[in-house]
Coordinates of N, CA and C and ligand atoms in Angstrom, one line a residue:
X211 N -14.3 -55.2 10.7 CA -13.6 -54.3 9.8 C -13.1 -55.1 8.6
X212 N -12.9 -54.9 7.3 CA -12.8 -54.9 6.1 C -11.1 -55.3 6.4
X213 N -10.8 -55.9 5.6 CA -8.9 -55.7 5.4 C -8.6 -54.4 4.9
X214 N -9.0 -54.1 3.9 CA -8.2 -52.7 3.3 C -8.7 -51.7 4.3
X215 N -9.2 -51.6 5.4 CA -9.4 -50.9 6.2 C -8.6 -50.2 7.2
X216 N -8.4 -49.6 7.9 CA -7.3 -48.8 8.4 C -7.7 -48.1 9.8
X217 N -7.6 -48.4 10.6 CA -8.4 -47.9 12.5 C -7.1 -47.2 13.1
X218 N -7.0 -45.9 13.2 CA -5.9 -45.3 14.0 C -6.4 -45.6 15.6
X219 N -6.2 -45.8 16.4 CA -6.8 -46.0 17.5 C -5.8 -45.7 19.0
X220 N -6.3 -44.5 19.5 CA -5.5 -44.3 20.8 C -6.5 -44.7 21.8
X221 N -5.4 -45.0 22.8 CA -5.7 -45.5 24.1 C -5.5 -44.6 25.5
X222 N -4.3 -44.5 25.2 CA -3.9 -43.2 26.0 C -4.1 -41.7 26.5
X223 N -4.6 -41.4 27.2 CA -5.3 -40.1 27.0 C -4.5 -38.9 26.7
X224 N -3.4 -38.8 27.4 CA -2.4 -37.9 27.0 C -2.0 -37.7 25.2
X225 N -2.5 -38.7 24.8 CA -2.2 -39.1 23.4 C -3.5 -38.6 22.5
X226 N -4.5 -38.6 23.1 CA -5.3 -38.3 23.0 C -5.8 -36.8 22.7
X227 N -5.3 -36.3 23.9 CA -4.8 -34.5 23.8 C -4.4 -34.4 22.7
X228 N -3.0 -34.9 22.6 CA -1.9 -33.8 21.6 C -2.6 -33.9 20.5
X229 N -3.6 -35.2 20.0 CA -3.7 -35.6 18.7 C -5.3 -34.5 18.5
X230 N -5.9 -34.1 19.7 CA -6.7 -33.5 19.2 C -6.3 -31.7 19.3
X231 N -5.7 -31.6 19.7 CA -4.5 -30.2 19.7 C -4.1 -30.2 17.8
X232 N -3.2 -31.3 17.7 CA -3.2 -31.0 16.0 C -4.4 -31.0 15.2
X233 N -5.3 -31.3 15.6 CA -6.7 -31.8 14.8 C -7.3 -30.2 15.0
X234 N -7.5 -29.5 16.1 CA -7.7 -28.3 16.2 C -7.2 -27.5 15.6
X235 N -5.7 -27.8 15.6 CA -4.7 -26.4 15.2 C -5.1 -26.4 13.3
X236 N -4.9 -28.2 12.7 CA -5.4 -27.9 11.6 C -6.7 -27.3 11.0
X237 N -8.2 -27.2 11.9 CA -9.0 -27.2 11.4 C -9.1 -25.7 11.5
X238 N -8.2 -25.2 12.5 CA -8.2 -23.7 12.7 C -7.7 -23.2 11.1
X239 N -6.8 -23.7 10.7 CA -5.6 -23.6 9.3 C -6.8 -23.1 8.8
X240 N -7.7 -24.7 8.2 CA -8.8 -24.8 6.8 C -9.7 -23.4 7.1
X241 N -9.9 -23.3 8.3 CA -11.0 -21.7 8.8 C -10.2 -20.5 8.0
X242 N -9.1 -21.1 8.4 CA -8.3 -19.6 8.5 C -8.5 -19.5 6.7
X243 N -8.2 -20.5 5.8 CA -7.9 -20.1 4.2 C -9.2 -20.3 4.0
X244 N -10.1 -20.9 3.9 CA -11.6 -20.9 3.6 C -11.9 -19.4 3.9
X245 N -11.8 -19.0 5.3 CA -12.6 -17.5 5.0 C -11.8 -16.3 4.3
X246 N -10.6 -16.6 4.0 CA -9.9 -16.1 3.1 C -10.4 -15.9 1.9
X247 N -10.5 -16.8 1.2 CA -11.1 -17.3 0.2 C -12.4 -16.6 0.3
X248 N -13.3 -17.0 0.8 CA -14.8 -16.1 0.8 C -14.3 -14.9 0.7
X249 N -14.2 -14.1 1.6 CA -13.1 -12.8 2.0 C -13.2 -12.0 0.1
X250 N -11.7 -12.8 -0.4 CA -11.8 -12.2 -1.8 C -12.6 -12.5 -2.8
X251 N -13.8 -13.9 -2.7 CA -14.6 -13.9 -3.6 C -15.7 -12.9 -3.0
X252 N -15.4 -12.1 -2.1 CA -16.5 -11.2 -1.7 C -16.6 -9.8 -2.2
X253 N -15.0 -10.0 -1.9 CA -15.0 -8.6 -2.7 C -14.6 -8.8 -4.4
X254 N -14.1 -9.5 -4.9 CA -14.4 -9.6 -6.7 C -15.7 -9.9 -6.4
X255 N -16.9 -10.2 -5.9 CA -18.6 -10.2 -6.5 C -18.5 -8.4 -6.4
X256 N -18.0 -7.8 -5.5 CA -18.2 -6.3 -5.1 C -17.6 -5.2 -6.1
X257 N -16.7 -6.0 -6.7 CA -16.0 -5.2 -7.7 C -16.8 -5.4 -9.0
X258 N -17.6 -6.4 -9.3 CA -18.0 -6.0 -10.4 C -18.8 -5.4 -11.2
X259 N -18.6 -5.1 -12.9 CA -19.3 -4.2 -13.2 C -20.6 -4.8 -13.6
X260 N -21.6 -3.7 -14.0 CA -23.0 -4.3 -14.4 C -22.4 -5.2 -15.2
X261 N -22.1 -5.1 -16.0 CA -22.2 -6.6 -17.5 C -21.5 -7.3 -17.1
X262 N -20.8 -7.7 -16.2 CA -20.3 -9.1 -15.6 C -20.8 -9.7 -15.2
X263 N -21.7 -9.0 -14.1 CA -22.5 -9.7 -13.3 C -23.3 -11.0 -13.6
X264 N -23.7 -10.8 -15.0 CA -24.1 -11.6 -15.6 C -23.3 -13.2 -15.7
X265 N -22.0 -13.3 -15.7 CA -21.1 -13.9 -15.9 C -20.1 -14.3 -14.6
X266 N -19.4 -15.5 -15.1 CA -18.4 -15.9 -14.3 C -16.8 -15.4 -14.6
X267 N -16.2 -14.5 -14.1 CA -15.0 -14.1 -14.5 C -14.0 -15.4 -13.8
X268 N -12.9 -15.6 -14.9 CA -12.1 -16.4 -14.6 C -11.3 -16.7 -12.9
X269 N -11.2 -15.0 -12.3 CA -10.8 -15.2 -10.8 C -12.0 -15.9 -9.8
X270 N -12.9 -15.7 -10.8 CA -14.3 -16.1 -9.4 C -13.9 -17.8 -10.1
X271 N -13.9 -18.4 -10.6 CA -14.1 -20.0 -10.9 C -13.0 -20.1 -10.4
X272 N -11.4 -19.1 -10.3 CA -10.6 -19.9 -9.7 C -10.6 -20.0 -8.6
X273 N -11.4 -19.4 -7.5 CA -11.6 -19.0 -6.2 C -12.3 -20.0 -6.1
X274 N -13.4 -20.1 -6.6 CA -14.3 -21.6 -6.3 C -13.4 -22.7 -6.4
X275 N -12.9 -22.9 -7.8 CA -12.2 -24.3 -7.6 C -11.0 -24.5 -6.4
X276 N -10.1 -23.2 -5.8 CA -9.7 -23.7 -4.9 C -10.5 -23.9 -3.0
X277 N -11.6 -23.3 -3.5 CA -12.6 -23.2 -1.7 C -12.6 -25.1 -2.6
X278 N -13.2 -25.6 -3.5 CA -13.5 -27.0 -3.8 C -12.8 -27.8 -3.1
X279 N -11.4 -27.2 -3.8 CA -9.9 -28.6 -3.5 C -9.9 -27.6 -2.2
X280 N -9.8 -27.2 -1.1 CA -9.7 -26.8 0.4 C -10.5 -28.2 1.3
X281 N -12.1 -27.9 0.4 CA -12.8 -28.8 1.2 C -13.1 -30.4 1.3
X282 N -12.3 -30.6 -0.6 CA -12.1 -31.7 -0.4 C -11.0 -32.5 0.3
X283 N -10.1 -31.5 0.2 CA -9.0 -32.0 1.3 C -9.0 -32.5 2.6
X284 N -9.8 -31.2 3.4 CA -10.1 -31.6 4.3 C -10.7 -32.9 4.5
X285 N -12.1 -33.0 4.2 CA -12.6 -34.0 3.8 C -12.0 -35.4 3.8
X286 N -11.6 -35.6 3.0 CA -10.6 -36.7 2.7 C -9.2 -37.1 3.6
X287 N -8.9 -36.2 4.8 CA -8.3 -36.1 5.5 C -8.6 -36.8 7.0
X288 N -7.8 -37.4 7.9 CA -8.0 -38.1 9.1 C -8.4 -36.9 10.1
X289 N -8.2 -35.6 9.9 CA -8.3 -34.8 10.8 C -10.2 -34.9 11.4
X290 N -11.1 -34.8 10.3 CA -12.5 -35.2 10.2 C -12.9 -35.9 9.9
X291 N -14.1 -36.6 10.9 CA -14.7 -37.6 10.1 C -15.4 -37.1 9.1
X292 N -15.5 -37.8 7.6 CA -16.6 -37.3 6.3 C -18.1 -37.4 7.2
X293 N -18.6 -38.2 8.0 CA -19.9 -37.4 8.0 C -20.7 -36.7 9.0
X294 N -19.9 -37.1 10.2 CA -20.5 -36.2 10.9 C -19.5 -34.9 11.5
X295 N -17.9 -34.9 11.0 CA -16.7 -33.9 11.2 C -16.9 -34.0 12.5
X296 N -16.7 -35.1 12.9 CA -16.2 -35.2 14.4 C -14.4 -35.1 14.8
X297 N -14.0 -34.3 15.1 CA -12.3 -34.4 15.6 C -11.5 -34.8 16.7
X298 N -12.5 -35.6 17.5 CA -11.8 -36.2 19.1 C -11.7 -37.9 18.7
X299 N -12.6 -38.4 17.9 CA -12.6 -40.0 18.2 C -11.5 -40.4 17.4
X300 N -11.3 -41.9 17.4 CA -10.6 -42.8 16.5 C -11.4 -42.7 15.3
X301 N -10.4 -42.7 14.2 CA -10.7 -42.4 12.9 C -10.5 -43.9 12.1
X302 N -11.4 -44.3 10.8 CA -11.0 -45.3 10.6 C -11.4 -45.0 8.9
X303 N -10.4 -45.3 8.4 CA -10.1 -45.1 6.9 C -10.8 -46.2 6.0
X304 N -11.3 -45.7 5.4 CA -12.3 -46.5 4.6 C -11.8 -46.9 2.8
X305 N -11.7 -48.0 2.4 CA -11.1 -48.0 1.0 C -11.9 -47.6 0.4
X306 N -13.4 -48.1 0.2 CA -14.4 -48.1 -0.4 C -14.4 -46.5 -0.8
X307 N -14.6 -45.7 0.1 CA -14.6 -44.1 -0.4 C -13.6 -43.5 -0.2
X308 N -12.5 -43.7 0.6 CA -11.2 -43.4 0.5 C -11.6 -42.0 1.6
X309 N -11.9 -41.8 2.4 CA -12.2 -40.9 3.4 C -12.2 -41.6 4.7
X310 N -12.1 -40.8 6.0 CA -11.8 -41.2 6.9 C -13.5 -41.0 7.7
X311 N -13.8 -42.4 8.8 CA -14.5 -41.9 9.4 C -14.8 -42.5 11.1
X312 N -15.4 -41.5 12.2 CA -15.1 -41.9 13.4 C -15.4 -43.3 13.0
X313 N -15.2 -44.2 14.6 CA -15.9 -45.4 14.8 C -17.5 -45.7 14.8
X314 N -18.3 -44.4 15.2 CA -19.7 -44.5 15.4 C -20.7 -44.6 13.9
X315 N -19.7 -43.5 13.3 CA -20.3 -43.9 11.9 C -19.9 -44.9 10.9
X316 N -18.3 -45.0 11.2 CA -18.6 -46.4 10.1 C -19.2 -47.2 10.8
X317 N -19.7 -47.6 11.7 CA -20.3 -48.9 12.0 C -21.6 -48.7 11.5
X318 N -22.3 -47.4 11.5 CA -23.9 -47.4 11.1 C -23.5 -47.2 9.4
X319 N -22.4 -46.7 9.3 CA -22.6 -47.0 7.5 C -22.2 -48.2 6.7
X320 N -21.5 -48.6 7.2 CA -21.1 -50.2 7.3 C -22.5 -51.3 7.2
X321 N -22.7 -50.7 8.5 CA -24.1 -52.1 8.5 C -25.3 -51.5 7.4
X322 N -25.5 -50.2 7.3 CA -26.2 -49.7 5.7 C -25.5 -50.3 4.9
X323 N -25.2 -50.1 4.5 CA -24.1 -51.0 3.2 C -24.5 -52.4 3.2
X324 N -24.4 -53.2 4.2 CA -24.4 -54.4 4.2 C -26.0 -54.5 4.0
X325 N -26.8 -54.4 4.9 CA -27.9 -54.3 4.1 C -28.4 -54.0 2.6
X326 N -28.1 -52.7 2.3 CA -28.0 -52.2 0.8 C -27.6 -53.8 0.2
X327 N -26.5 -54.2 0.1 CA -26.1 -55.7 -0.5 C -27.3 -56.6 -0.5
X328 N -27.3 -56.6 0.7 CA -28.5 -58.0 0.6 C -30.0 -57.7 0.4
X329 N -30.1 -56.3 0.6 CA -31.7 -55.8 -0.4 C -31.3 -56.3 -2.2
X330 N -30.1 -55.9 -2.5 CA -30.1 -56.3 -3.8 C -29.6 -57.3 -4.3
X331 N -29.4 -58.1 -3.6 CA -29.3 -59.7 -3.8 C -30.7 -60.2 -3.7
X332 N -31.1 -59.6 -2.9 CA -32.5 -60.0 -3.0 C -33.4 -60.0 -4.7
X333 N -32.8 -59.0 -4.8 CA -33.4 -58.4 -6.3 C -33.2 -59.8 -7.3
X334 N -32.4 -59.9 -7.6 CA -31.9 -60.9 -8.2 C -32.1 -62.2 -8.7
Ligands
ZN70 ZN1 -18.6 -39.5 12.5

């Protein structure tokens, strides 16, 4: 692991529960306002008239840009790993992308990476 890297790591199983109880309760949250979000960009598509259709009315981009910042949150959050949204394992925070991810995948994107390096050192 990297120094600027960051491994939350439980041992405990009881510990293990509660943390995926929060990880659940949050992910229930992001459901809950994401389909929100759809919800009334469903109905502003529904409301509109022929000649908008054409167009983006200012509530539909604001709707998008908050489903955006919802998912990037998440995202970028310890609750999920960024690539495979796993919510039971140890999470391990990455500087390089600044997202959190289980142990299984940083280790396979890690060693991509490292390769990636030495393919293009090779170059050189
Ligand atoms: Zn993962």
């Amino acid at each position: 692991m990297r120094e600027k890297e960051k491994l939350i790591e439980l041992e405990n199983p009881k510990l293990k529960m509660v943390r995926l109880g929060f990880r659940q309760i949050l992910l229930r949250e992001f459901k809950k306002r994401l389909i929100a979000l759809l919800d009334k960009e469903s109905e502003l598509l529904g409301s509109k008239t022929e000649e908008q259709r054409g167009s983006i009315l200012p509530e539909e981009r604001l709707i998008v840009n908050q489903k955006n910042k919802l998912r990037n949150e998440l995202s970028a959050s310890i609750v999920v790993c960024a690539a495979c949204t796993d919510i039971e394992g140890d999470h391990i925070f990455t500087s390089r992308n600044k997202v959190w991810y289980c142990v299984e995948c940083y280790e396979i994107l890690e060693e991509s990476y490292a390769k990636e390096i030495e393919a293009l050192k090779r170059l050189n």
